[in-house]
Amino acid sequence: MKNKTVLKNYQLKIKKLNYHNKLYFEKSNPAISDSDYDKLKKEILELEKNYKFLNHNKSPSKKVGFKPSKLFEKYEHKVKMLSLSNAFDTNDLKNFEKKIFNYLDKKIKLDYSVEPKIDGISASLTYINKKLTVGASRGDGKIGEVITENIKTIPDIPIKIENDNFPNEIEIRGEIFIRKKDFLKIKDNFANPRNAASGSLRQKDPKETKKIPLNFIAYTFGSFQNNNFKLQSDFLRDLKKWGFKTNKDNKILTNINELIDFHKEFEKKRFELDYDVDGLVYKVNDLNLQNRLGYTSNSPRWAIAHKFSADSANTKVIKIEIQVGRTGALTPVAKVEPVNIGGVVVSNATLHNEDEIDRKDIRIGDLVKIERAGDVIPHVIEVDKTKRSKSSKKFKFPTICPSCGSNTIKEFNTVTKKYDAVRRCTNDSFGCEKIAIEKLKHFISKEALNIDGLGKKVVEKFWDLNFIKKPQDIFSLDYNIITNLDGWGTQSVNNLKNSIENSKTVSLQRFIYSLGIRHVGIENAKLISDNIKNISNFIDLIKSKQFDSFLNIDGIGETQIKSLKNFFSNKSNISIVIELSSLLKIQSQILNGNGILKGKSFMFTGKLDGISRAEAKSLVEKNSGSTLSNVSKNLDYLVVGEKATNKKVEQAKTLGIDIISLEELKKLLN
Ligand code: IVH
């Protein structure tokens, strides 16, 4: 890489890190997961290692945190509060030890003090003459905040020491954290337990801090006059004698293999603990050696944090719930003991379907490994069958719908000649409560009627209140009653009324899509509406059930036709269409075609600024344009947003298709 590119890349990463530091340390509200943060930091350090000319005063190699918040008085730490470097695998650990041997210039047998790394907030407690005089936060490691009064509200922290052998002047350091069970009570307000602890600790009013139960575990010292301790483990032992809590899982291990084995074991045990841990800390137990090894610019040479894998965690299946979706699919969901996976608290994991449960033999009470990668819904990767109790029983998947009690079936797929993995409720209309609610949510969704004043939560509420049981009920809501409901007012009711009124004018395509017929998505709805032209033809068709004529439409096949037949074999679905057709202004495809984009086709790629894909498509359609999902010579415009797919742009260029931005599309529309 050219030096200029490297520098630019480096500066960008520093800027990003700074931004996230601010969110994390000052606002207690991180926007990225801890592992992504660690990755970013590692990338910067790596660049600095490979390109010696890189040097930035905001580099993570030079600082450990963010400057203290303006809310509190500043406190200069007598001994810097540094952070730990991280190890992720055996190799990192071997390197850590090798560096120690290099530094000491000989290979010696090392004992390690192994301590769970609680994911909380570090704090410094200064005791003079057995009294707590200052409680401070870490801040940027050099300067912290005085939070003595808040700290004094934590029951684990002794304000006065009773033990006779307590040093006259000592600064004790440890971790402030919230227990998982306490976090559950307040989880709606914070991203994770660490944030809850940090937020609570930084309350201006100590009474607010006291409301959230915080805990403290001590693990090291800062400034310490007349320190006669020889070993970290001796210090930990005395901390306990003096009345501090220490971690009961602390232990001494004597080589890397032991560390690795214990790490494996403890990583599995994580979920049994009542607090979040993100790894283990290994410290050279000999304090004299610690002294000799000293520090690099921001971390000790004598300690390392061996992190747990970030995107998976072990937990326990509490129960298996069966959710019923819009198309009647029964989806099993594992309710698990909440675990923090990469900074996010996970308490549900999808089990996909009946076959998946069978294949993995997932049972209630099982200890499982859960993975959360990217935006994917957390799922179970494996079951630890060795920990299974003898009385555990195979999970029996229900054969009747848990919502309406109807029979369920696994359909036979004529194409694959196999039975579907998914079991479905056969009551595929508004007779099954769960299906009905999901159908209503689909009806109002963006690509369907797009009633944005009526969100998913409101649909559920109005269902419970018996206001909406079928789609047509939306158009006869009693707004006077709604105005008097909790959380509603004239303004919000007006918004609702307006968005319902606006939704009444709808294209035939969107209308067909809004019915939520299985296998009839927005694209197929377009094919059908192009073919059938207007709503009265559509009604004739669903009454006569002559769906086989659709076989001529390119793109519509047996699967869709079977699904249409099935859907309209239910009389109530026919009457819903008829009722809606009298309430709505369903535009025929032809009448719809006189807008400014008439005869022009568009395709979108990349993220559009300030507008969703669905909305952009609808904008084109409203103006009589059409949208395509492939680049072909039939395409007129490719609208390109941020991070567009290169391949599509290249194809469009080759075919001589106009490539335009969202701004240019808007200009086309005046
Ligand atoms: S020793 C220089 N011991 O980890 C020594 N830290 O990344 C650093 N932590 O700020 C402190 N458990 O918040 C130490 N047993 C333990 C720890 C621990 C958690 C946290 C602490 C520190 C961070 C370092």
XYZ file of C-alpha atoms and ligand atoms in Angstrom:
694
model
C 0.000 0.000 0.000
C 1.133 3.539 -0.678
C 2.061 5.526 2.402
C -0.531 8.139 1.564
C -3.323 5.547 1.441
C -2.084 3.997 4.659
C -2.102 7.364 6.396
C -5.591 8.152 5.199
C -6.860 4.770 6.272
C -5.140 5.187 9.652
C -6.574 8.646 10.275
C -10.024 7.442 9.397
C -9.775 4.625 11.896
C -8.517 6.995 14.616
C -11.442 9.286 13.935
C -13.842 6.384 14.177
C -12.258 5.176 17.393
C -12.493 8.625 18.922
C -16.138 8.841 18.086
C -16.848 5.466 19.677
C -14.714 6.353 22.690
C -16.888 9.349 23.255
C -20.091 7.329 23.022
C -18.684 4.638 25.277
C -16.891 6.565 27.988
C -18.699 9.877 28.077
C -22.217 9.063 27.080
C -22.284 5.460 28.385
C -24.107 4.614 25.193
C -21.971 2.623 22.755
C -22.986 2.213 19.139
C -20.804 -0.796 18.351
C -20.221 -4.084 20.110
C -17.203 -4.543 22.361
C -15.700 -7.011 19.913
C -16.030 -4.581 17.001
C -14.417 -1.949 19.189
C -11.563 -4.292 20.049
C -11.166 -5.119 16.364
C -10.923 -1.458 15.413
C -8.317 -0.872 18.107
C -6.344 -3.891 16.979
C -6.387 -2.676 13.371
C -4.932 0.674 14.424
C -2.208 -0.931 16.530
C -1.419 -3.301 13.692
C -1.028 -0.392 11.261
C 1.290 1.391 13.686
C 3.370 -1.750 14.001
C 3.708 -2.193 10.249
C 4.172 1.466 9.330
C 6.504 3.127 11.779
C 5.777 6.631 10.447
C 2.232 6.501 11.806
C 1.899 8.471 14.985
C -1.172 10.156 16.343
C -1.702 11.642 19.753
C -5.173 10.112 19.778
C -3.849 6.624 19.066
C -5.137 3.909 21.399
C -1.490 3.092 22.071
C -1.306 6.420 23.863
C -4.528 6.485 25.811
C -6.883 4.151 27.539
C -10.210 5.863 27.705
C -11.957 9.127 27.242
C -11.611 12.326 29.146
C -13.853 12.554 32.179
C -17.362 13.885 31.948
C -17.914 17.539 32.784
C -20.556 16.658 35.360
C -18.069 15.604 38.029
C -15.018 17.028 39.690
C -11.798 15.731 38.180
C -9.430 13.425 39.985
C -5.837 12.832 39.028
C -4.934 9.206 39.674
C -1.785 8.817 41.754
C -0.998 5.686 39.770
C -2.382 5.544 36.250
C -5.358 3.219 35.723
C -4.265 1.303 32.688
C -6.063 -1.200 30.593
C -5.093 -4.724 29.637
C -4.006 -6.011 26.290
C -6.150 -8.765 24.869
C -5.472 -12.319 23.858
C -7.949 -14.195 21.701
C -6.195 -17.514 21.136
C -3.383 -19.817 22.188
C -0.956 -18.046 19.958
C -1.598 -14.691 21.611
C -0.973 -16.307 24.981
C 2.263 -17.898 23.870
C 3.390 -14.512 22.578
C 2.485 -12.895 25.858
C 4.658 -15.346 27.753
C 7.447 -15.144 25.207
C 7.592 -11.381 25.601
C 7.860 -11.808 29.369
C 10.739 -14.239 28.965
C 12.403 -11.892 26.484
C 12.015 -8.971 28.814
C 13.392 -10.897 31.782
C 15.944 -12.377 29.440
C 15.304 -15.870 30.719
C 12.739 -18.599 30.762
C 11.321 -19.161 34.216
C 8.387 -20.987 35.677
C 5.529 -18.546 36.116
C 2.506 -18.751 38.365
C -0.523 -16.886 37.161
C -3.295 -15.358 39.195
C -6.362 -16.160 37.102
C -9.354 -13.882 37.660
C -12.685 -13.673 35.829
C -12.873 -10.424 33.894
C -16.149 -8.915 34.958
C -17.615 -6.637 32.330
C -18.366 -3.605 34.449
C -16.817 -0.261 35.346
C -13.490 -0.033 37.108
C -13.290 2.143 40.175
C -10.581 3.395 42.491
C -11.161 3.621 46.238
C -8.710 5.547 48.378
C -8.653 4.682 52.077
C -6.800 6.863 54.544
C -6.732 5.764 58.158
C -9.263 3.051 57.384
C -11.777 5.489 55.969
C -12.959 5.750 52.382
C -11.890 9.242 51.375
C -12.144 9.256 47.586
C -14.048 7.101 45.147
C -13.087 7.758 41.546
C -13.870 6.496 38.089
C -11.142 5.566 35.637
C -11.831 8.350 33.139
C -9.000 8.387 30.641
C -6.728 6.454 32.973
C -4.871 9.571 34.083
C -7.762 11.758 35.138
C -10.982 10.311 36.464
C -14.083 11.688 38.116
C -14.800 12.026 41.805
C -17.880 9.914 42.410
C -17.367 9.260 46.123
C -20.950 9.847 47.206
C -22.328 7.557 44.520
C -19.793 4.890 45.370
C -20.700 5.052 49.048
C -24.210 3.852 48.192
C -22.827 0.458 47.061
C -23.303 -2.058 49.893
C -20.223 -4.135 48.913
C -17.941 -1.150 49.482
C -16.857 -0.665 53.109
C -16.871 2.986 54.141
C -14.925 2.250 57.304
C -12.571 -0.716 57.707
C -12.784 -2.620 61.003
C -9.836 -5.006 60.469
C -6.685 -4.248 62.514
C -4.148 -5.012 59.804
C -5.435 -2.604 57.217
C -2.800 -0.340 55.616
C -2.831 3.337 56.560
C -2.882 4.558 53.014
C -4.047 2.372 50.202
C -5.945 2.699 46.966
C -8.025 -0.379 46.165
C -9.265 -1.008 42.674
C -11.983 -3.230 41.418
C -15.035 -3.579 39.240
C -18.480 -2.127 39.785
C -21.190 -4.125 38.080
C -24.852 -5.036 38.088
C -26.112 -8.596 38.449
C -28.007 -10.160 35.549
C -31.148 -10.664 37.603
C -31.178 -6.997 38.632
C -30.479 -5.895 35.085
C -33.566 -7.751 33.885
C -35.736 -5.345 35.864
C -34.320 -2.311 34.095
C -33.258 -3.789 30.780
C -35.523 -1.565 28.725
C -33.477 1.499 29.639
C -29.968 0.246 28.883
C -28.190 -1.661 26.121
C -26.447 -4.036 28.520
C -25.550 -4.497 32.199
C -22.271 -2.632 31.804
C -24.098 0.424 30.567
C -26.619 0.175 33.343
C -23.795 0.184 35.891
C -22.043 3.068 34.210
C -25.237 5.074 33.833
C -26.201 4.515 37.435
C -22.752 5.426 38.711
C -22.719 8.697 36.850
C -25.981 9.990 38.251
C -25.581 13.474 39.611
C -27.780 12.512 42.526
C -26.462 9.580 44.620
C -30.066 8.719 45.501
C -30.524 7.776 41.846
C -27.430 5.551 42.025
C -28.837 3.821 45.054
C -31.965 2.807 43.130
C -30.010 0.425 40.901
C -28.356 -2.358 42.895
C -24.626 -2.186 42.150
C -21.943 -4.603 43.308
C -18.203 -4.331 43.764
C -15.441 -6.912 43.439
C -11.893 -5.887 44.364
C -8.876 -7.161 42.405
C -5.852 -4.894 42.640
C -4.231 -1.882 44.255
C -3.176 1.471 42.892
C -1.055 3.713 45.065
C -0.077 1.753 48.165
C 2.355 2.958 50.838
C 4.567 0.354 52.528
C 3.332 -2.457 50.383
C 4.883 -5.644 51.755
C 2.905 -8.127 49.720
C 4.904 -10.687 47.758
C 2.121 -12.278 45.732
C -1.075 -11.101 44.029
C -2.833 -14.122 45.557
C -1.773 -12.984 49.058
C -3.204 -9.561 48.351
C -6.485 -11.068 47.146
C -6.622 -13.194 50.314
C -6.192 -10.136 52.532
C -8.692 -8.056 50.577
C -11.221 -10.621 51.699
C -10.060 -10.442 55.302
C -10.431 -6.668 55.227
C -14.041 -6.990 54.225
C -13.958 -6.637 50.450
C -15.653 -9.029 48.074
C -13.256 -10.907 45.800
C -14.142 -13.309 43.045
C -14.661 -16.827 44.341
C -13.454 -18.201 41.009
C -9.975 -16.644 41.315
C -7.253 -19.261 41.176
C -3.593 -19.953 40.551
C -2.483 -21.812 37.425
C 1.036 -22.569 36.361
C 1.280 -22.879 32.592
C -0.335 -21.901 29.311
C -1.981 -25.285 28.795
C -3.695 -25.008 32.134
C -4.820 -21.503 31.256
C -6.312 -22.701 27.990
C -8.123 -25.624 29.589
C -9.549 -23.434 32.313
C -10.601 -20.816 29.767
C -12.522 -23.447 27.817
C -14.200 -24.720 30.935
C -15.023 -21.281 32.277
C -16.357 -20.007 28.966
C -19.001 -22.717 29.173
C -19.728 -21.861 32.777
C -20.335 -18.214 31.952
C -24.087 -18.548 31.802
C -24.267 -20.021 35.280
C -22.769 -16.852 36.710
C -24.986 -14.061 37.835
C -22.840 -11.387 36.184
C -21.370 -10.727 32.749
C -17.803 -11.814 32.128
C -16.006 -11.108 28.887
C -12.886 -13.141 29.578
C -10.278 -14.122 32.117
C -7.426 -11.961 33.383
C -4.058 -13.656 33.828
C -1.569 -11.848 36.063
C 1.971 -12.895 36.900
C 1.432 -13.781 40.526
C 4.841 -12.644 41.784
C 4.581 -8.927 42.612
C 8.326 -8.484 42.428
C 8.293 -9.809 38.871
C 5.325 -7.543 38.105
C 7.432 -4.638 39.288
C 10.321 -5.617 37.082
C 8.148 -6.186 34.028
C 6.400 -2.839 34.385
C 4.256 -1.295 31.693
C 4.184 -0.483 28.042
C 2.498 2.816 27.225
C -0.952 1.654 28.233
C -0.928 -1.833 29.614
C 1.110 -3.951 31.995
C 3.548 -6.493 30.598
C 2.648 -8.816 33.436
C -1.046 -9.252 32.684
C -3.336 -10.042 29.803
C -7.089 -10.396 29.246
C -7.998 -13.647 27.524
C -11.309 -12.805 25.898
C -14.262 -15.099 25.346
C -15.607 -15.482 21.844
C -17.827 -12.516 21.222
C -20.516 -13.732 18.904
C -21.533 -16.803 20.786
C -22.398 -17.632 24.337
C -23.550 -20.577 26.345
C -26.873 -20.456 28.052
C -29.809 -22.557 29.109
C -33.086 -23.183 27.309
C -35.841 -22.181 29.731
C -38.717 -23.028 27.442
C -39.623 -23.507 23.819
C -42.375 -21.273 22.518
C -44.204 -21.810 19.252
C -44.894 -18.641 17.311
C -47.484 -18.580 14.551
C -46.677 -16.424 11.557
C -48.778 -14.763 8.881
C -48.742 -17.788 6.617
C -49.545 -20.127 9.487
C -45.969 -21.353 9.877
C -45.251 -22.610 13.377
C -41.831 -21.277 14.335
C -40.247 -22.605 17.513
C -38.350 -20.051 19.575
C -36.106 -20.918 22.504
C -36.507 -18.644 25.490
C -33.077 -18.715 27.054
C -31.475 -17.340 30.177
C -30.381 -13.850 29.078
C -26.745 -13.681 27.942
C -24.670 -10.824 26.680
C -23.372 -11.674 23.229
C -21.005 -9.050 21.930
C -22.665 -6.337 23.990
C -26.265 -7.276 23.287
C -28.504 -9.092 25.711
C -30.031 -12.122 24.036
C -32.984 -13.948 25.564
C -34.587 -15.512 22.465
C -33.109 -17.768 19.841
C -34.887 -19.074 16.797
C -35.028 -22.838 16.385
C -36.207 -22.468 12.766
C -38.649 -25.368 12.491
C -39.660 -28.795 13.713
C -37.007 -30.608 11.658
C -34.251 -28.442 13.073
C -35.286 -29.266 16.653
C -35.350 -32.932 15.713
C -31.996 -32.874 13.988
C -30.219 -31.115 16.843
C -32.389 -32.776 19.475
C -32.875 -29.507 21.344
C -34.718 -29.900 24.634
C -36.062 -27.694 27.399
C -33.394 -27.398 30.111
C -30.536 -28.019 27.673
C -27.312 -26.067 27.842
C -26.793 -24.640 24.389
C -24.355 -22.504 22.489
C -26.016 -19.517 20.862
C -24.597 -17.472 18.055
C -25.446 -13.987 16.958
C -23.676 -12.967 13.798
C -24.359 -9.585 12.283
C -28.043 -8.822 12.090
C -29.054 -12.466 11.932
C -31.539 -13.597 14.562
C -29.661 -15.464 17.308
C -29.803 -19.223 16.798
C -28.665 -22.364 18.571
C -25.458 -23.831 17.162
C -25.054 -26.809 19.426
C -26.377 -28.597 22.444
C -24.084 -29.751 25.231
C -25.583 -33.206 25.648
C -23.075 -34.192 28.337
C -24.733 -31.757 30.737
C -28.232 -33.004 30.058
C -30.146 -34.321 33.053
C -31.332 -37.933 33.008
C -34.953 -36.894 33.301
C -34.767 -34.696 30.172
C -37.340 -35.564 27.516
C -37.357 -35.101 23.766
C -39.286 -31.991 22.757
C -42.676 -32.844 21.331
C -43.633 -30.452 18.600
C -47.338 -29.613 18.781
C -49.539 -31.067 16.077
C -52.315 -28.579 16.687
C -51.979 -24.808 16.352
C -51.138 -23.270 19.751
C -53.100 -20.175 18.785
C -56.412 -21.546 17.463
C -56.306 -25.307 18.071
C -56.715 -26.178 14.390
C -54.897 -29.056 12.786
C -51.426 -28.423 11.467
C -49.797 -30.036 8.457
C -46.483 -30.344 6.706
C -47.159 -29.782 3.053
C -45.845 -32.045 0.361
C -43.760 -30.118 -2.121
C -44.477 -31.441 -5.590
C -41.305 -29.916 -6.980
C -38.807 -31.273 -4.458
C -40.944 -34.346 -3.780
C -40.374 -33.831 -0.094
C -42.435 -32.810 2.856
C -41.912 -29.229 3.990
C -39.715 -28.734 7.060
C -42.243 -26.207 8.278
C -45.471 -27.181 9.981
C -48.419 -24.895 9.361
C -51.767 -24.091 10.893
C -54.495 -25.010 8.409
C -56.804 -22.230 9.546
C -55.256 -19.869 7.025
C -57.546 -16.915 7.421
C -58.754 -14.587 10.119
C -60.005 -17.460 12.225
C -56.640 -17.983 13.896
C -55.794 -15.099 16.186
C -52.015 -15.137 15.688
C -52.314 -15.464 11.908
C -54.918 -12.702 11.799
C -52.757 -10.240 13.724
C -49.779 -10.967 11.480
C -51.961 -10.569 8.388
C -53.149 -7.199 9.659
C -49.561 -6.106 10.242
C -48.779 -7.142 6.692
C -51.811 -5.272 5.353
C -50.623 -1.967 6.814
C -46.929 -2.503 6.021
C -44.854 -0.187 3.820
C -45.079 -2.125 0.580
C -48.780 -2.873 1.113
C -51.192 -0.116 2.179
C -48.434 1.779 3.927
C -50.505 3.087 6.837
C -47.682 4.490 8.886
C -49.858 5.978 11.625
C -50.836 2.422 12.487
C -47.748 0.567 13.641
C -47.414 -3.068 14.632
C -47.868 -2.330 18.324
C -51.036 -0.347 17.625
C -52.432 -3.206 15.561
C -51.917 -5.528 18.536
C -53.556 -3.058 20.877
C -56.527 -2.432 18.598
C -56.913 -6.169 18.175
C -57.104 -6.631 21.945
C -59.644 -3.811 22.146
C -61.721 -5.472 19.420
C -61.356 -2.390 17.187
C -59.734 -4.265 14.320
C -60.344 -7.930 13.593
C -60.242 -7.781 9.807
C -58.572 -5.374 7.367
C -61.823 -3.607 6.520
C -62.303 -2.645 10.190
C -59.417 -0.201 9.772
C -61.695 2.008 7.701
C -64.462 2.272 10.258
C -62.445 3.074 13.374
C -64.171 5.271 15.937
C -61.678 8.109 16.324
C -63.529 9.626 19.283
C -62.921 6.535 21.335
C -59.264 6.366 20.265
C -58.665 10.007 21.271
C -59.560 9.061 24.834
C -57.211 6.098 24.998
C -54.027 6.254 27.051
C -51.163 7.558 24.949
C -53.379 9.067 22.269
C -54.301 12.694 21.681
C -55.896 14.876 19.049
C -52.647 15.214 17.143
C -51.813 11.515 16.959
C -55.398 10.603 16.109
C -55.341 13.170 13.305
C -52.148 11.614 11.978
C -53.730 8.198 12.104
C -56.859 9.418 10.371
C -54.830 11.087 7.630
C -52.637 8.117 6.943
C -55.670 5.822 6.790
C -57.416 8.212 4.393
C -54.300 8.441 2.213
C -53.960 4.688 2.074
C -57.391 4.337 0.504
C -56.043 5.135 -2.925
C -53.966 2.121 -3.786
C -52.656 0.403 -6.893
C -54.059 -3.010 -7.794
C -50.582 -4.469 -7.368
C -50.235 -3.245 -3.789
C -53.773 -4.294 -3.019
C -53.153 -7.867 -4.168
C -49.901 -7.918 -2.254
C -51.610 -6.575 0.883
C -53.865 -9.638 1.073
C -50.863 -11.648 2.218
C -51.427 -14.631 -0.020
C -48.596 -17.111 0.391
C -46.116 -17.067 -2.510
C -47.612 -13.818 -3.805
C -45.009 -11.228 -2.953
C -44.770 -7.747 -4.399
C -43.254 -8.949 -7.685
C -45.874 -11.641 -8.295
C -48.622 -9.215 -7.327
C -47.368 -6.985 -10.106
C -47.408 -9.808 -12.648
C -50.960 -10.645 -11.649
C -52.199 -7.063 -11.671
C -50.585 -6.377 -15.044
C -52.432 -9.370 -16.377
C -55.788 -8.834 -14.753
C -55.821 -5.031 -15.153
C -58.553 -4.030 -12.685
C -60.230 -4.959 -9.430
C -63.525 -6.061 -10.968
C -61.711 -8.602 -13.143
C -59.896 -9.737 -10.037
C -63.158 -10.227 -8.150
C -64.660 -12.164 -11.078
C -61.619 -14.370 -11.084
C -61.574 -15.146 -7.391
C -65.253 -15.996 -7.524
C -64.859 -18.278 -10.516
C -61.469 -19.578 -9.293
C -60.127 -19.795 -12.831
C -56.566 -19.301 -11.669
C -55.148 -21.723 -14.210
C -55.236 -18.917 -16.802
C -52.307 -17.434 -14.853
C -50.101 -20.238 -16.084
C -49.527 -18.094 -19.167
C -47.906 -15.382 -17.099
C -44.157 -15.528 -17.147
C -43.057 -15.944 -13.567
C -46.256 -17.417 -12.148
C -46.143 -21.166 -11.606
C -47.901 -24.092 -9.990
C -46.874 -23.008 -6.507
C -48.530 -19.592 -6.790
C -51.635 -20.987 -8.450
C -52.043 -23.642 -5.797
C -51.661 -21.002 -3.132
C -54.227 -18.674 -4.776
C -56.687 -21.534 -5.083
C -56.152 -22.435 -1.494
C -56.503 -18.848 -0.281
C -59.751 -18.198 -2.116
C -61.236 -21.575 -1.280
C -61.922 -19.795 1.988
C -65.126 -17.794 1.520
C -64.176 -15.236 4.127
C -61.138 -14.224 2.049
C -63.422 -13.560 -0.924
C -65.742 -11.408 1.133
C -62.776 -9.454 2.532
C -61.699 -8.568 -1.013
C -65.251 -7.568 -1.946
C -65.720 -5.422 1.145
C -62.347 -3.750 0.724
C -63.025 -3.046 -2.931
C -65.979 -0.893 -1.934
C -64.008 0.970 0.750
C -60.840 1.605 -1.263
C -60.039 3.322 -4.514
C -58.140 0.509 -6.169
C -56.486 1.919 -9.247
C -56.432 -0.136 -12.403
C -53.023 -0.724 -13.874
C -53.990 1.188 -17.062
C -55.417 4.266 -15.376
C -52.342 4.297 -13.294
C -50.191 4.765 -16.343
C -50.279 8.448 -17.200
C -47.691 9.745 -14.834
C -44.445 11.435 -15.679
C -42.419 8.182 -15.604
C -44.791 6.359 -17.928
C -43.047 3.605 -19.874
C -39.806 3.998 -17.950
C -38.297 1.283 -15.823
C -36.050 1.727 -12.821
C -33.842 -0.379 -10.669
C -32.223 0.546 -7.360
C -28.892 -0.453 -5.919
C -27.196 0.655 -2.699
C -28.556 2.567 0.242
C -30.577 5.616 -0.697
C -30.210 8.697 1.432
C -33.218 9.420 3.635
C -35.666 7.125 1.847
C -36.262 3.376 2.069
C -36.090 1.078 -0.939
C -39.805 0.367 -0.604
C -40.652 4.048 -0.590
C -38.442 4.768 -3.597
C -40.112 1.987 -5.551
C -43.518 3.287 -4.633
C -42.506 6.778 -5.739
C -41.648 5.416 -9.154
C -44.867 3.419 -9.345
C -46.999 6.359 -8.276
C -45.636 8.202 -11.280
C -46.431 5.298 -13.599
C -42.887 4.020 -13.797
C -42.081 0.397 -13.237
C -39.333 -1.207 -11.185
C -37.200 -4.162 -12.175
C -35.059 -6.410 -10.057
C -32.422 -7.295 -12.653
C -30.242 -5.258 -14.930
C -31.317 -6.055 -18.486
C -31.672 -4.197 -21.749
C -35.289 -3.487 -20.730
C -34.031 -1.270 -17.950
C -34.015 2.493 -18.498
C -32.428 3.804 -15.306
C -30.224 2.361 -12.606
C -30.573 4.503 -9.474
C -27.389 4.272 -7.463
C -27.061 4.910 -3.731
C -24.323 4.441 -1.165
C -22.376 1.134 -1.309
C -23.991 0.141 -4.588
C -23.338 -3.328 -5.984
C -20.439 -2.895 -8.373
C -21.522 -5.717 -10.624
C -24.884 -4.087 -11.313
C -23.274 -0.750 -12.110
C -20.815 -2.431 -14.460
C -23.591 -4.371 -16.211
C -25.585 -1.175 -16.635
C -22.547 0.591 -18.078
C -21.998 -2.219 -20.582
C -25.633 -2.069 -21.667
C -25.527 1.725 -21.930
C -28.213 2.180 -19.296
C -28.524 5.612 -17.668
C -26.979 5.556 -14.219
C -28.491 8.215 -11.996
C -28.530 9.282 -8.349
C -31.573 9.677 -6.124
C -31.288 13.440 -6.613
C -31.484 12.970 -10.371
C -34.522 10.727 -10.003
C -36.178 13.450 -7.942
C -35.358 15.927 -10.701
C -37.084 13.653 -13.229
C -40.126 13.953 -11.007
C -39.745 17.712 -10.731
S -6.395 -5.535 36.614
C -3.409 -2.747 34.693
N -8.125 -7.404 37.159
O -10.462 -4.883 32.818
C -4.297 -3.724 35.341
N -8.796 -5.692 35.646
O -8.892 -3.877 30.373
C -5.706 -3.553 34.974
N -11.107 -5.907 34.848
O -10.044 -1.507 33.532
C -6.653 -3.930 36.006
N -11.578 -7.732 35.964
O -12.163 -2.662 34.331
C -7.895 -6.276 36.446
N -9.538 -9.115 37.752
C -9.314 -8.006 37.082
C -10.305 -7.418 36.241
C -10.004 -6.253 35.537
C -12.044 -6.812 35.135
C -11.304 -4.774 33.924
C -11.013 -3.444 34.520
C -9.906 -2.866 33.709
C -10.058 -3.605 32.435
C -8.733 -3.681 31.720
